[in-house]
């Protein structure tokens, strides 16, 4: 069981797959939901502080190289162009972006967007965390079923 937990934890850390893949893997491996869900949430959140702290510095570094300069410039111009609109509704939008288990969304992408818009890091972290928890509950309900999720009440 410890090995299964490790697999789920590592799966939840991966970009694109994230918690959604971890919950599915944990379900397939037979982990109870009350172990699977927290392991997936913690695994998904491990890389987020690093993304929030270092992506701006990585973009600064990439901008020094000619092939990456236009891409980084485009990302920054696009972020600055919409920054006023996004900052006013940013945290609700960030929460929904992370919380809804739709392909292309999640904690990694939400943190990248937050960094591009220079949103406050701590507030972004907790917004992403709340989104990950909600996404985890949605995925757990989908994988284990509502009755299985409430099975601990017996």
GROMACS .gro file of N, CA and C in nm:
model
  462
    1UNK      N    1   0.082  -0.119   0.000
    1UNK     CA    2   0.000   0.000   0.000
    1UNK      C    3   0.086   0.126   0.000
    2UNK      N    4   0.199   0.124   0.069
    2UNK     CA    5   0.289   0.240   0.073
    2UNK      C    6   0.339   0.273  -0.068
    3UNK      N    7   0.370   0.171  -0.145
    3UNK     CA    8   0.416   0.192  -0.283
    3UNK      C    9   0.306   0.253  -0.368
    4UNK      N   10   0.183   0.209  -0.348
    4UNK     CA   11   0.070   0.266  -0.422
    4UNK      C   12   0.052   0.414  -0.387
    5UNK      N   13   0.067   0.447  -0.261
    5UNK     CA   14   0.057   0.587  -0.217
    5UNK      C   15   0.166   0.671  -0.282
    6UNK      N   16   0.287   0.616  -0.289
    6UNK     CA   17   0.397   0.687  -0.354
    6UNK      C   18   0.368   0.710  -0.502
    7UNK      N   19   0.317   0.609  -0.572
    7UNK     CA   20   0.280   0.624  -0.713
    7UNK      C   21   0.178   0.736  -0.731
    8UNK      N   22   0.076   0.736  -0.648
    8UNK     CA   23  -0.030   0.836  -0.657
    8UNK      C   24   0.026   0.975  -0.628
    9UNK      N   25   0.110   0.985  -0.526
    9UNK     CA   26   0.172   1.113  -0.490
    9UNK      C   27   0.253   1.168  -0.607
   10UNK      N   28   0.338   1.083  -0.665
   10UNK     CA   29   0.422   1.127  -0.777
   10UNK      C   30   0.339   1.161  -0.901
   11UNK      N   31   0.234   1.084  -0.928
   11UNK     CA   32   0.147   1.111  -1.041
   11UNK      C   33   0.081   1.248  -1.025
   12UNK      N   34   0.041   1.281  -0.904
   12UNK     CA   35  -0.027   1.408  -0.877
   12UNK      C   36   0.066   1.527  -0.891
   13UNK      N   37   0.195   1.506  -0.886
   13UNK     CA   38   0.292   1.614  -0.902
   13UNK      C   39   0.317   1.650  -1.048
   14UNK      N   40   0.284   1.561  -1.140
   14UNK     CA   41   0.316   1.582  -1.281
   14UNK      C   42   0.230   1.690  -1.345
   15UNK      N   43   0.290   1.774  -1.430
   15UNK     CA   44   0.208   1.872  -1.502
   15UNK      C   45   0.113   1.800  -1.597
   16UNK      N   46   0.003   1.863  -1.626
   16UNK     CA   47  -0.104   1.813  -1.713
   16UNK      C   48  -0.184   1.700  -1.648
   17UNK      N   49  -0.119   1.602  -1.589
   17UNK     CA   50  -0.188   1.489  -1.527
   17UNK      C   51  -0.243   1.533  -1.392
   18UNK      N   52  -0.158   1.583  -1.309
   18UNK     CA   53  -0.189   1.640  -1.178
   18UNK      C   54  -0.281   1.553  -1.094
   19UNK      N   55  -0.361   1.618  -1.012
   19UNK     CA   56  -0.450   1.549  -0.918
   19UNK      C   57  -0.550   1.459  -0.989
   20UNK      N   58  -0.599   1.504  -1.104
   20UNK     CA   59  -0.700   1.425  -1.176
   20UNK      C   60  -0.648   1.286  -1.208
   21UNK      N   61  -0.527   1.278  -1.257
   21UNK     CA   62  -0.467   1.148  -1.285
   21UNK      C   63  -0.436   1.071  -1.159
   22UNK      N   64  -0.395   1.141  -1.054
   22UNK     CA   65  -0.365   1.076  -0.928
   22UNK      C   66  -0.487   1.011  -0.865
   23UNK      N   67  -0.601   1.079  -0.869
   23UNK     CA   68  -0.724   1.023  -0.812
   23UNK      C   69  -0.765   0.898  -0.891
   24UNK      N   70  -0.755   0.906  -1.022
   24UNK     CA   71  -0.791   0.791  -1.106
   24UNK      C   72  -0.697   0.674  -1.078
   25UNK      N   73  -0.565   0.702  -1.069
   25UNK     CA   74  -0.469   0.597  -1.040
   25UNK      C   75  -0.495   0.536  -0.902
   26UNK      N   76  -0.517   0.619  -0.803
   26UNK     CA   77  -0.543   0.569  -0.667
   26UNK      C   78  -0.668   0.482  -0.663
   27UNK      N   79  -0.770   0.522  -0.737
   27UNK     CA   80  -0.893   0.442  -0.745
   27UNK      C   81  -0.862   0.306  -0.808
   28UNK      N   82  -0.787   0.308  -0.917
   28UNK     CA   83  -0.752   0.183  -0.986
   28UNK      C   84  -0.665   0.092  -0.899
   29UNK      N   85  -0.583   0.152  -0.815
   29UNK     CA   86  -0.496   0.073  -0.727
   29UNK      C   87  -0.568   0.027  -0.600
   30UNK      N   88  -0.692   0.070  -0.583
   30UNK     CA   89  -0.771   0.024  -0.470
   30UNK      C   90  -0.750   0.101  -0.340
   31UNK      N   91  -0.694   0.220  -0.349
   31UNK     CA   92  -0.677   0.300  -0.227
   31UNK      C   93  -0.813   0.353  -0.181
   32UNK      N   94  -0.838   0.355  -0.052
   32UNK     CA   95  -0.962   0.417  -0.004
   32UNK      C   96  -0.960   0.567  -0.034
   33UNK      N   97  -1.075   0.626  -0.058
   33UNK     CA   98  -1.081   0.767  -0.098
   33UNK      C   99  -1.022   0.858   0.009
   34UNK      N  100  -1.037   0.823   0.135
   34UNK     CA  101  -0.988   0.911   0.243
   34UNK      C  102  -0.836   0.910   0.255
   35UNK      N  103  -0.770   0.818   0.188
   35UNK     CA  104  -0.623   0.822   0.177
   35UNK      C  105  -0.585   0.885   0.044
   36UNK      N  106  -0.654   0.844  -0.061
   36UNK     CA  107  -0.624   0.889  -0.196
   36UNK      C  108  -0.637   1.041  -0.210
   37UNK      N  109  -0.746   1.097  -0.164
   37UNK     CA  110  -0.772   1.240  -0.181
   37UNK      C  111  -0.664   1.328  -0.116
   38UNK      N  112  -0.630   1.310   0.012
   38UNK     CA  113  -0.525   1.396   0.069
   38UNK      C  114  -0.388   1.376   0.004
   39UNK      N  115  -0.355   1.253  -0.033
   39UNK     CA  116  -0.226   1.227  -0.098
   39UNK      C  117  -0.220   1.303  -0.231
   40UNK      N  118  -0.330   1.300  -0.305
   40UNK     CA  119  -0.334   1.370  -0.435
   40UNK      C  120  -0.326   1.522  -0.417
   41UNK      N  121  -0.397   1.575  -0.320
   41UNK     CA  122  -0.394   1.719  -0.296
   41UNK      C  123  -0.253   1.763  -0.257
   42UNK      N  124  -0.191   1.691  -0.164
   42UNK     CA  125  -0.056   1.728  -0.121
   42UNK      C  126   0.043   1.713  -0.238
   43UNK      N  127   0.033   1.603  -0.311
   43UNK     CA  128   0.122   1.583  -0.426
   43UNK      C  129   0.107   1.692  -0.530
   44UNK      N  130  -0.017   1.732  -0.557
   44UNK     CA  131  -0.041   1.836  -0.657
   44UNK      C  132   0.012   1.972  -0.612
   45UNK      N  133   0.011   1.997  -0.481
   45UNK     CA  134   0.053   2.127  -0.430
   45UNK      C  135   0.204   2.141  -0.410
   46UNK      N  136   0.278   2.031  -0.405
   46UNK     CA  137   0.423   2.039  -0.381
   46UNK      C  138   0.495   2.132  -0.479
   47UNK      N  139   0.471   2.122  -0.611
   47UNK     CA  140   0.546   2.209  -0.703
   47UNK      C  141   0.496   2.354  -0.710
   48UNK      N  142   0.379   2.383  -0.657
   48UNK     CA  143   0.317   2.514  -0.677
   48UNK      C  144   0.398   2.630  -0.619
   49UNK      N  145   0.451   2.623  -0.498
   49UNK     CA  146   0.532   2.736  -0.449
   49UNK      C  147   0.653   2.764  -0.539
   50UNK      N  148   0.711   2.660  -0.594
   50UNK     CA  149   0.828   2.678  -0.681
   50UNK      C  150   0.788   2.746  -0.812
   51UNK      N  151   0.672   2.709  -0.865
   51UNK     CA  152   0.622   2.773  -0.987
   51UNK      C  153   0.594   2.921  -0.959
   52UNK      N  154   0.524   2.948  -0.850
   52UNK     CA  155   0.490   3.087  -0.817
   52UNK      C  156   0.614   3.172  -0.792
   53UNK      N  157   0.718   3.114  -0.732
   53UNK     CA  158   0.837   3.192  -0.698
   53UNK      C  159   0.934   3.207  -0.815
   54UNK      N  160   0.950   3.101  -0.894
   54UNK     CA  161   1.061   3.100  -0.989
   54UNK      C  162   1.025   3.120  -1.135
   55UNK      N  163   0.899   3.106  -1.174
   55UNK     CA  164   0.864   3.123  -1.315
   55UNK      C  165   0.901   3.262  -1.366
   56UNK      N  166   0.876   3.371  -1.291
   56UNK     CA  167   0.918   3.501  -1.343
   56UNK      C  168   1.070   3.509  -1.368
   57UNK      N  169   1.148   3.449  -1.279
   57UNK     CA  170   1.294   3.451  -1.296
   57UNK      C  171   1.336   3.365  -1.415
   58UNK      N  172   1.267   3.252  -1.433
   58UNK     CA  173   1.297   3.165  -1.547
   58UNK      C  174   1.265   3.238  -1.677
   59UNK      N  175   1.153   3.310  -1.680
   59UNK     CA  176   1.118   3.387  -1.800
   59UNK      C  177   1.220   3.496  -1.826
   60UNK      N  178   1.267   3.564  -1.720
   60UNK     CA  179   1.372   3.665  -1.737
   60UNK      C  180   1.497   3.602  -1.798
   61UNK      N  181   1.532   3.486  -1.750
   61UNK     CA  182   1.651   3.416  -1.800
   61UNK      C  183   1.631   3.374  -1.946
   62UNK      N  184   1.516   3.316  -1.977
   62UNK     CA  185   1.488   3.272  -2.115
   62UNK      C  186   1.487   3.388  -2.214
   63UNK      N  187   1.446   3.504  -2.166
   63UNK     CA  188   1.438   3.621  -2.253
   63UNK      C  189   1.575   3.665  -2.304
   64UNK      N  190   1.680   3.623  -2.237
   64UNK     CA  191   1.816   3.658  -2.279
   64UNK      C  192   1.859   3.580  -2.404
   65UNK      N  193   1.790   3.472  -2.436
   65UNK     CA  194   1.826   3.389  -2.550
   65UNK      C  195   1.736   3.423  -2.668
   66UNK      N  196   1.798   3.450  -2.780
   66UNK     CA  197   1.727   3.499  -2.898
   66UNK      C  198   1.605   3.414  -2.939
   67UNK      N  199   1.614   3.279  -2.941
   67UNK     CA  200   1.496   3.203  -2.984
   67UNK      C  201   1.375   3.216  -2.890
   68UNK      N  202   1.400   3.243  -2.762
   68UNK     CA  203   1.292   3.249  -2.665
   68UNK      C  204   1.239   3.391  -2.643
   69UNK      N  205   1.318   3.491  -2.682
   69UNK     CA  206   1.280   3.630  -2.656
   69UNK      C  207   1.142   3.666  -2.712
   70UNK      N  208   1.109   3.631  -2.837
   70UNK     CA  209   0.974   3.666  -2.887
   70UNK      C  210   0.861   3.597  -2.810
   71UNK      N  211   0.883   3.473  -2.769
   71UNK     CA  212   0.779   3.399  -2.697
   71UNK      C  213   0.755   3.462  -2.560
   72UNK      N  214   0.862   3.491  -2.488
   72UNK     CA  215   0.850   3.551  -2.355
   72UNK      C  216   0.789   3.691  -2.368
   73UNK      N  217   0.833   3.766  -2.467
   73UNK     CA  218   0.776   3.899  -2.490
   73UNK      C  219   0.627   3.894  -2.519
   74UNK      N  220   0.586   3.798  -2.600
   74UNK     CA  221   0.444   3.781  -2.632
   74UNK      C  222   0.365   3.747  -2.506
   75UNK      N  223   0.417   3.655  -2.424
   75UNK     CA  224   0.349   3.618  -2.300
   75UNK      C  225   0.331   3.740  -2.209
   76UNK      N  226   0.435   3.819  -2.197
   76UNK     CA  227   0.429   3.934  -2.107
   76UNK      C  228   0.336   4.043  -2.162
   77UNK      N  229   0.342   4.069  -2.294
   77UNK     CA  230   0.253   4.169  -2.352
   77UNK      C  231   0.107   4.128  -2.334
   78UNK      N  232   0.082   4.002  -2.356
   78UNK     CA  233  -0.055   3.951  -2.342
   78UNK      C  234  -0.102   3.964  -2.196
   79UNK      N  235  -0.014   3.933  -2.104
   79UNK     CA  236  -0.049   3.944  -1.961
   79UNK      C  237  -0.075   4.090  -1.923
   80UNK      N  238   0.012   4.180  -1.969
   80UNK     CA  239  -0.003   4.322  -1.935
   80UNK      C  240  -0.129   4.381  -1.999
   81UNK      N  241  -0.161   4.339  -2.120
   81UNK     CA  242  -0.277   4.391  -2.193
   81UNK      C  243  -0.406   4.366  -2.116
   82UNK      N  244  -0.419   4.249  -2.056
   82UNK     CA  245  -0.542   4.212  -1.986
   82UNK      C  246  -0.530   4.220  -1.834
   83UNK      N  247  -0.420   4.272  -1.785
   83UNK     CA  248  -0.395   4.265  -1.641
   83UNK      C  249  -0.500   4.337  -1.557
   84UNK      N  250  -0.547   4.456  -1.601
   84UNK     CA  251  -0.645   4.528  -1.520
   84UNK      C  252  -0.774   4.449  -1.504
   85UNK      N  253  -0.824   4.393  -1.614
   85UNK     CA  254  -0.948   4.314  -1.608
   85UNK      C  255  -0.929   4.191  -1.520
   86UNK      N  256  -0.816   4.127  -1.536
   86UNK     CA  257  -0.795   4.001  -1.467
   86UNK      C  258  -0.769   4.021  -1.319
   87UNK      N  259  -0.699   4.127  -1.283
   87UNK     CA  260  -0.668   4.149  -1.142
   87UNK      C  261  -0.796   4.173  -1.062
   88UNK      N  262  -0.897   4.238  -1.121
   88UNK     CA  263  -1.021   4.264  -1.046
   88UNK      C  264  -1.098   4.136  -1.017
   89UNK      N  265  -1.097   4.041  -1.109
   89UNK     CA  266  -1.170   3.914  -1.087
   89UNK      C  267  -1.074   3.797  -1.077
   90UNK      N  268  -0.948   3.827  -1.058
   90UNK     CA  269  -0.843   3.727  -1.070
   90UNK      C  270  -0.861   3.605  -0.982
   91UNK      N  271  -0.892   3.624  -0.857
   91UNK     CA  272  -0.890   3.510  -0.767
   91UNK      C  273  -1.011   3.420  -0.785
   92UNK      N  274  -1.125   3.477  -0.819
   92UNK     CA  275  -1.241   3.393  -0.851
   92UNK      C  276  -1.213   3.315  -0.979
   93UNK      N  277  -1.159   3.385  -1.078
   93UNK     CA  278  -1.125   3.319  -1.204
   93UNK      C  279  -1.018   3.213  -1.186
   94UNK      N  280  -0.916   3.244  -1.107
   94UNK     CA  281  -0.808   3.148  -1.080
   94UNK      C  282  -0.864   3.026  -1.008
   95UNK      N  283  -0.949   3.048  -0.909
   95UNK     CA  284  -1.012   2.938  -0.837
   95UNK      C  285  -1.090   2.848  -0.932
   96UNK      N  286  -1.176   2.906  -1.014
   96UNK     CA  287  -1.257   2.827  -1.108
   96UNK      C  288  -1.170   2.754  -1.209
   97UNK      N  289  -1.064   2.822  -1.255
   97UNK     CA  290  -0.973   2.763  -1.352
   97UNK      C  291  -0.908   2.637  -1.296
   98UNK      N  292  -0.872   2.639  -1.170
   98UNK     CA  293  -0.806   2.525  -1.106
   98UNK      C  294  -0.909   2.420  -1.062
   99UNK      N  295  -1.024   2.466  -1.013
   99UNK     CA  296  -1.122   2.375  -0.951
   99UNK      C  297  -1.194   2.286  -1.051
  100UNK      N  298  -1.220   2.335  -1.170
  100UNK     CA  299  -1.295   2.257  -1.267
  100UNK      C  300  -1.204   2.157  -1.336
  101UNK      N  301  -1.234   2.028  -1.326
  101UNK     CA  302  -1.146   1.926  -1.385
  101UNK      C  303  -1.165   1.915  -1.537
  102UNK      N  304  -1.111   2.014  -1.607
  102UNK     CA  305  -1.120   2.021  -1.752
  102UNK      C  306  -0.978   2.010  -1.807
  103UNK      N  307  -0.958   1.939  -1.918
  103UNK     CA  308  -0.822   1.930  -1.975
  103UNK      C  309  -0.762   2.069  -2.001
  104UNK      N  310  -0.636   2.084  -1.967
  104UNK     CA  311  -0.565   2.209  -1.989
  104UNK      C  312  -0.571   2.305  -1.872
  105UNK      N  313  -0.648   2.269  -1.770
  105UNK     CA  314  -0.654   2.354  -1.651
  105UNK      C  315  -0.591   2.278  -1.536
  106UNK      N  316  -0.571   2.346  -1.426
  106UNK     CA  317  -0.514   2.280  -1.309
  106UNK      C  318  -0.420   2.371  -1.235
  107UNK      N  319  -0.356   2.317  -1.134
  107UNK     CA  320  -0.271   2.395  -1.045
  107UNK      C  321  -0.147   2.448  -1.116
  108UNK      N  322  -0.085   2.367  -1.200
  108UNK     CA  323   0.035   2.411  -1.271
  108UNK      C  324   0.003   2.530  -1.361
  109UNK      N  325  -0.099   2.515  -1.445
  109UNK     CA  326  -0.134   2.622  -1.538
  109UNK      C  327  -0.186   2.743  -1.463
  110UNK      N  328  -0.268   2.722  -1.361
  110UNK     CA  329  -0.319   2.833  -1.282
  110UNK      C  330  -0.207   2.912  -1.216
  111UNK      N  331  -0.106   2.843  -1.167
  111UNK     CA  332   0.009   2.910  -1.104
  111UNK      C  333   0.090   2.987  -1.208
  112UNK      N  334   0.104   2.931  -1.326
  112UNK     CA  335   0.175   3.000  -1.434
  112UNK      C  336   0.102   3.128  -1.471
  113UNK      N  337  -0.030   3.120  -1.486
  113UNK     CA  338  -0.110   3.238  -1.518
  113UNK      C  339  -0.098   3.341  -1.407
  114UNK      N  340  -0.106   3.297  -1.283
  114UNK     CA  341  -0.093   3.387  -1.169
  114UNK      C  342   0.041   3.460  -1.172
  115UNK      N  343   0.146   3.388  -1.203
  115UNK     CA  344   0.280   3.449  -1.211
  115UNK      C  345   0.289   3.549  -1.325
  116UNK      N  346   0.230   3.515  -1.439
  116UNK     CA  347   0.235   3.607  -1.554
  116UNK      C  348   0.162   3.737  -1.525
  117UNK      N  349   0.057   3.730  -1.443
  117UNK     CA  350  -0.018   3.850  -1.408
  117UNK      C  351   0.033   3.915  -1.281
  118UNK      N  352   0.142   3.864  -1.227
  118UNK     CA  353   0.204   3.918  -1.105
  118UNK      C  354   0.104   3.932  -0.991
  119UNK      N  355   0.020   3.833  -0.974
  119UNK     CA  356  -0.074   3.833  -0.862
  119UNK      C  357   0.004   3.801  -0.733
  120UNK      N  358  -0.044   3.848  -0.620
  120UNK     CA  359   0.025   3.819  -0.494
  120UNK      C  360   0.043   3.668  -0.473
  121UNK      N  361   0.164   3.628  -0.441
  121UNK     CA  362   0.198   3.486  -0.436
  121UNK      C  363   0.122   3.409  -0.328
  122UNK      N  364   0.115   3.464  -0.207
  122UNK     CA  365   0.047   3.391  -0.099
  122UNK      C  366  -0.101   3.375  -0.127
  123UNK      N  367  -0.162   3.480  -0.176
  123UNK     CA  368  -0.304   3.473  -0.209
  123UNK      C  369  -0.327   3.375  -0.324
  124UNK      N  370  -0.239   3.377  -0.421
  124UNK     CA  371  -0.248   3.283  -0.533
  124UNK      C  372  -0.232   3.139  -0.484
  125UNK      N  373  -0.137   3.118  -0.394
  125UNK     CA  374  -0.113   2.984  -0.342
  125UNK      C  375  -0.241   2.929  -0.275
  126UNK      N  376  -0.303   3.009  -0.189
  126UNK     CA  377  -0.422   2.962  -0.118
  126UNK      C  378  -0.543   2.949  -0.211
  127UNK      N  379  -0.549   3.034  -0.313
  127UNK     CA  380  -0.656   3.021  -0.412
  127UNK      C  381  -0.639   2.891  -0.491
  128UNK      N  382  -0.516   2.862  -0.532
  128UNK     CA  383  -0.488   2.738  -0.604
  128UNK      C  384  -0.516   2.618  -0.513
  129UNK      N  385  -0.475   2.626  -0.387
  129UNK     CA  386  -0.501   2.517  -0.292
  129UNK      C  387  -0.651   2.490  -0.279
  130UNK      N  388  -0.730   2.594  -0.265
  130UNK     CA  389  -0.874   2.576  -0.255
  130UNK      C  390  -0.929   2.513  -0.384
  131UNK      N  391  -0.881   2.558  -0.498
  131UNK     CA  392  -0.922   2.500  -0.626
  131UNK      C  393  -0.884   2.353  -0.638
  132UNK      N  394  -0.765   2.318  -0.591
  132UNK     CA  395  -0.719   2.179  -0.595
  132UNK      C  396  -0.807   2.092  -0.505
  133UNK      N  397  -0.841   2.143  -0.389
  133UNK     CA  398  -0.927   2.065  -0.297
  133UNK      C  399  -1.064   2.041  -0.361
  134UNK      N  400  -1.123   2.144  -0.419
  134UNK     CA  401  -1.254   2.130  -0.483
  134UNK      C  402  -1.244   2.033  -0.602
  135UNK      N  403  -1.141   2.047  -0.682
  135UNK     CA  404  -1.120   1.956  -0.794
  135UNK      C  405  -1.104   1.813  -0.743
  136UNK      N  406  -1.031   1.796  -0.635
  136UNK     CA  407  -1.012   1.664  -0.576
  136UNK      C  408  -1.143   1.601  -0.530
  137UNK      N  409  -1.229   1.681  -0.469
  137UNK     CA  410  -1.359   1.631  -0.425
  137UNK      C  411  -1.444   1.592  -0.546
  138UNK      N  412  -1.443   1.676  -0.649
  138UNK     CA  413  -1.519   1.645  -0.771
  138UNK      C  414  -1.469   1.514  -0.833
  139UNK      N  415  -1.338   1.500  -0.844
  139UNK     CA  416  -1.280   1.379  -0.904
  139UNK      C  417  -1.306   1.257  -0.817
  140UNK      N  418  -1.298   1.274  -0.686
  140UNK     CA  419  -1.323   1.163  -0.595
  140UNK      C  420  -1.467   1.117  -0.606
  141UNK      N  421  -1.559   1.212  -0.611
  141UNK     CA  422  -1.700   1.176  -0.628
  141UNK      C  423  -1.722   1.105  -0.762
  142UNK      N  424  -1.654   1.151  -0.865
  142UNK     CA  425  -1.669   1.089  -0.997
  142UNK      C  426  -1.610   0.948  -0.999
  143UNK      N  427  -1.497   0.928  -0.933
  143UNK     CA  428  -1.430   0.797  -0.936
  143UNK      C  429  -1.487   0.696  -0.838
  144UNK      N  430  -1.519   0.741  -0.719
  144UNK     CA  431  -1.567   0.649  -0.616
  144UNK      C  432  -1.719   0.644  -0.610
  145UNK      N  433  -1.783   0.742  -0.668
  145UNK     CA  434  -1.929   0.751  -0.661
  145UNK      C  435  -1.971   0.817  -0.532
  146UNK      N  436  -2.084   0.881  -0.534
  146UNK     CA  437  -2.133   0.954  -0.417
  146UNK      C  438  -2.156   0.861  -0.299
  147UNK      N  439  -2.211   0.744  -0.324
  147UNK     CA  440  -2.237   0.648  -0.216
  147UNK      C  441  -2.105   0.598  -0.157
  148UNK      N  442  -2.008   0.568  -0.243
  148UNK     CA  443  -1.878   0.523  -0.194
  148UNK      C  444  -1.806   0.630  -0.114
  149UNK      N  445  -1.824   0.757  -0.157
  149UNK     CA  446  -1.763   0.870  -0.088
  149UNK      C  447  -1.821   0.884   0.052
  150UNK      N  448  -1.950   0.859   0.066
  150UNK     CA  449  -2.015   0.873   0.196
  150UNK      C  450  -2.016   0.742   0.275
  151UNK      N  451  -1.948   0.640   0.223
  151UNK     CA  452  -1.946   0.508   0.287
  151UNK      C  453  -1.891   0.509   0.428
  152UNK      N  454  -1.814   0.610   0.464
  152UNK     CA  455  -1.757   0.615   0.598
  152UNK      C  456  -1.865   0.644   0.703
  153UNK      N  457  -1.985   0.686   0.662
  153UNK     CA  458  -2.091   0.716   0.757
  153UNK      C  459  -2.156   0.591   0.816
  154UNK      N  460  -2.130   0.477   0.758
  154UNK     CA  461  -2.194   0.351   0.805
  154UNK      C  462  -2.151   0.316   0.944
   0.00000   0.00000   0.00000
